[in-house]
């Protein structure tokens, strides 16, 4: 059989370690050069396939590819672009196959969240229908940790570590100033529908009374009175109160506290941000406490400087496994992280059928949330703790992390322009 | 001469390295135990002296004191509390001396910003008037880098590094998503009246076109039209735009863009926060770009996990020098950092007369700001670059930085309760 090329694309919100996955995938493909030809990376994710904008990764030096392991964000460009259903927009899928065919692409590696697993599944189905031989492997990536079928998602451990570290640090700051200054500090985290990131802040608390004191999760409807009374009680007892609030915190009627009403993104998700000021104002209006708040926003998911070593290793491993599983004949699967034990933490790469993981969101289970709904349980700690373990510092130059700069050489186009989106 | 005790207090907003100063001071005092007795730390800063709440640092183990070097925030409690003028409130100053006398305190080490240097100066003056022998040393500390007489201020280098690193990381994130998502990202930094922190973000840009693209400084009146046209031009050229905005960004009439109108702090400063959403909305309303913003708030000044090694060393050195200069007979001085050369960067601890540094704010000089007012110059880079050089990672346990936990044993009170503030 002639060697075939691979297509790799990054999809959706980027993470501190998605490039570590790219690194694992490309390095492994290079080691397996006898069986797999060039890895073409989609420029701006799947759009790169639609528009035949393929980055030739063979033009990047081994050193640059190695540096991807410690470089945050999406080195090839990611995209929030969801392919519509096969019925609705068959043209897009057919275009993909034209591009694959023009460039002898026999492997489709798609690195993203739930929507991307759905796309990978559809590509696999259509390949079969069209009789086009293509191996489709979904590679998990999401800071939200909301993919089913995997114990954890590469990208989550690092944002979890960043939020836990930041909560501990800012908590010390507030504690030391509370006598004459800020009484309530609120840290807003990402996590639209699942509270995993906010929950990770709970790891910062080692002894009773340490921050964070209250965690607001999307899974638990916001109970104004209960929350305010807990804030007041905490300030009275400790002199201050640190709150970690997920951007997805909602009222009992399901409405986001922070809903900006400013439209939706390409996946139909409401654009959020700003629950912290809403809560700060509520506290100030009712309890009168001086407050401060931080909105970590992209800082949290780009924070490669404080990435979790576990997360980096898992991100690399799923990239590596994508090639190895594909060459071993696997198809239509998403790679997963299987936990073998909590302590010592042991894990391996496993697989799940795409059909089973596409479009399913995994929320924080009830047993991970304390009875009052405002903190995490010991069981949750056991789950989260190994995911933030270990540091994996990038190299520094002149006081700043030295991140990969790619050449991004484009493969010559062979097809007419795509007239779709 | 009998040995006398020392009083040490932390004042104002805390930093990632103010405890490194405490570490340097206490360790040096322990080494000089033949000449100086116990260091008493004010609980919650100067309030600890007024209320005779003195923490006996001799009760902390050598290991705990050593751990202060890598622990952020104010381990003894800091305070935003400014002593009034000698005429206005002589009672407070006289109370200080009663407490000093009751506890045989002969050294006053005050670790803070401009207001604290003013207090240190007044204590020195009154000591002379009262004939109470006391050695007064001001130790610089401020993330704002706005103290005169010193080349830089301990605390600034670390926040500068945090902001530069975060800008570089978030910049990569935005660049990789811009095709289908956020076009403009705004990072709000601290810096009420001086733009040093926002300026430090400029270091993240190594090659032309790299983020940050625009920096808003308090020193330059906000020019709406010019700013918007530069944002638009940047998005058209590069596909995205990263803006770093100081919380102190103001209009030509001097009004803060973010003014919450929510009262003033104990030093009479307006409480700020929230310039990022103001700018984001302006951009969205006029140019229609999708935006995101981060407000780093306390995260930036507490971020010991990414402290500058230079900053940690300087913070330790001024603590050490406080004891050594005092024992050498110096009085009524503020310790300073003297720069001997830019490259290689060489520095030493120097001194300035308190009379010359109290209540003077050092702003970003005109030659550090680019001609268009929206970036920094090469000269500014030469100044800033060594201040963020080097890393100084804290030890980690279970994935989180292991910070000092103090016993905080209080010295027995000898005086009646203070009826003042």
Coordinates of C-alpha atoms in Angstrom, one line a residue, chain A residues 12-14 44 47 71-74 77-81 161-162 164-166 168-170 172-174 176-177 179-182 185 187 203-204 206-207 210 260 265 271 290-299 301-306 385 388-391 393-394 396 398-403 405, chain B residues 12-14 44 47 71-74 77-81 161-162 164-166 168-170 172-174 176-177 179-182 185 187 203-204 206-207 210 260 265 271 290-299 301-306 385 388-391 393-394 396 398-403 405:
Chain A
X12 CA -12.6 25.3 19.0
X13 CA -11.2 27.2 22.0
X14 CA -7.5 26.6 22.3
X44 CA -7.5 27.7 11.0
X47 CA -11.5 25.8 7.4
X71 CA 3.8 26.4 23.4
X72 CA 0.3 27.4 24.3
X73 CA -2.7 28.2 21.9
X74 CA -3.2 26.8 18.4
X77 CA -4.9 28.4 13.9
X78 CA -8.0 26.9 15.3
X79 CA -11.6 27.7 14.4
X80 CA -15.0 27.9 15.9
X81 CA -16.7 26.4 12.9
X161 CA -3.8 24.2 38.0
X162 CA -3.8 27.8 36.9
X164 CA -6.0 26.6 41.9
X165 CA -2.7 28.4 42.0
X166 CA -4.2 31.8 41.3
X168 CA -4.3 30.3 46.6
X169 CA -2.2 33.3 45.7
X170 CA -5.0 35.9 45.5
X172 CA -3.3 35.2 50.6
X173 CA -3.4 38.7 49.2
X174 CA -7.0 39.3 50.3
X176 CA -3.4 40.0 54.4
X177 CA -5.3 43.2 53.4
X179 CA -8.5 44.4 58.0
X180 CA -8.5 47.7 56.2
X181 CA -9.3 46.9 52.6
X182 CA -11.1 44.4 50.4
X185 CA -12.8 38.8 46.3
X187 CA -12.5 35.1 40.7
X203 CA -7.9 22.3 45.6
X204 CA -6.3 25.6 46.8
X206 CA -5.9 22.6 52.2
X207 CA -7.0 23.5 55.8
X210 CA -8.5 28.7 53.7
X260 CA -24.8 39.8 28.1
X265 CA -21.1 32.2 18.7
X271 CA -21.1 34.6 24.6
X290 CA -15.6 46.4 49.8
X291 CA -14.9 44.0 46.9
X292 CA -12.5 43.3 44.1
X293 CA -12.8 40.8 41.3
X294 CA -10.6 39.2 38.7
X295 CA -11.7 37.9 35.3
X296 CA -9.0 35.5 34.1
X297 CA -10.6 34.9 30.7
X298 CA -8.0 33.8 28.1
X299 CA -5.2 34.1 30.6
X301 CA -6.5 28.7 29.2
X302 CA -3.3 30.1 27.6
X303 CA -1.2 29.9 30.8
X304 CA 1.4 27.5 29.6
X305 CA 3.9 29.0 32.1
X306 CA 2.1 27.1 34.9
X385 CA -5.7 16.3 42.4
X388 CA -2.8 19.3 38.3
X389 CA 0.3 17.4 39.6
X390 CA 3.7 18.3 38.4
X391 CA 5.2 21.4 36.7
X393 CA 8.1 25.0 32.7
X394 CA 8.8 26.3 29.3
X396 CA 12.8 31.3 29.1
X398 CA 15.1 37.5 28.5
X399 CA 12.6 36.8 31.3
X400 CA 9.9 35.6 28.9
X401 CA 8.8 32.1 27.9
X402 CA 10.3 31.2 24.5
X403 CA 7.4 29.9 22.4
X405 CA 7.4 30.4 15.9
Chain B
X12 CA -0.4 49.2 51.6
X13 CA -1.1 46.8 48.7
X14 CA 0.9 43.7 49.0
X44 CA -1.9 44.4 60.0
X47 CA -2.2 49.2 63.1
X71 CA 5.5 33.3 49.7
X72 CA 3.4 36.1 48.2
X73 CA 1.2 38.7 50.0
X74 CA 1.7 40.1 53.5
X77 CA -1.0 41.4 57.6
X78 CA -0.7 44.8 55.8
X79 CA -2.9 47.8 56.1
X80 CA -4.2 50.7 54.1
X81 CA -3.9 53.1 56.9
X161 CA 6.9 39.7 34.4
X162 CA 3.4 38.3 35.1
X164 CA 4.4 40.4 30.0
X165 CA 4.1 36.6 30.2
X166 CA 0.3 36.8 30.3
X168 CA 2.4 36.9 25.3
X169 CA 0.3 33.8 26.1
X170 CA -3.1 35.4 25.7
X172 CA -1.0 33.6 21.0
X173 CA -4.5 32.4 22.0
X174 CA -6.3 35.3 20.3
X176 CA -5.0 31.4 16.8
X177 CA -8.7 32.0 17.1
X179 CA -10.3 33.9 12.0
X180 CA -13.7 32.8 13.4
X181 CA -13.8 34.2 16.9
X182 CA -12.5 37.1 19.1
X185 CA -8.6 41.2 23.4
X187 CA -6.0 43.0 29.3
X203 CA 8.1 43.5 26.5
X204 CA 6.0 40.6 25.2
X206 CA 9.6 40.8 20.2
X207 CA 8.9 41.1 16.5
X210 CA 3.4 40.7 17.8
X260 CA -16.9 53.6 39.4
X265 CA -9.9 54.2 49.9
X271 CA -11.3 52.7 43.8
X290 CA -16.1 40.5 18.8
X291 CA -14.1 41.1 22.0
X292 CA -12.9 39.4 25.1
X293 CA -11.3 41.0 28.1
X294 CA -9.4 39.9 31.2
X295 CA -9.1 41.8 34.5
X296 CA -6.0 40.4 36.3
X297 CA -6.7 42.4 39.5
X298 CA -5.0 40.8 42.5
X299 CA -3.8 37.8 40.5
X301 CA 0.4 41.2 42.3
X302 CA 0.0 37.9 44.1
X303 CA 1.6 35.8 41.3
X304 CA 4.6 34.5 43.2
X305 CA 4.5 31.4 40.9
X306 CA 6.0 33.5 38.1
X385 CA 14.0 44.1 30.5
X388 CA 11.7 40.7 34.7
X389 CA 14.8 38.6 34.2
X390 CA 15.1 35.1 35.7
X391 CA 12.6 32.8 37.3
X393 CA 9.9 29.1 41.3
X394 CA 8.4 28.3 44.7
X396 CA 5.3 22.6 44.9
X398 CA 0.4 18.1 45.3
X399 CA 0.5 20.4 42.3
X400 CA 0.3 23.6 44.2
X401 CA 2.9 26.1 45.5
X402 CA 3.8 25.4 49.1
X403 CA 3.6 28.8 50.9
X405 CA 2.1 29.2 57.2

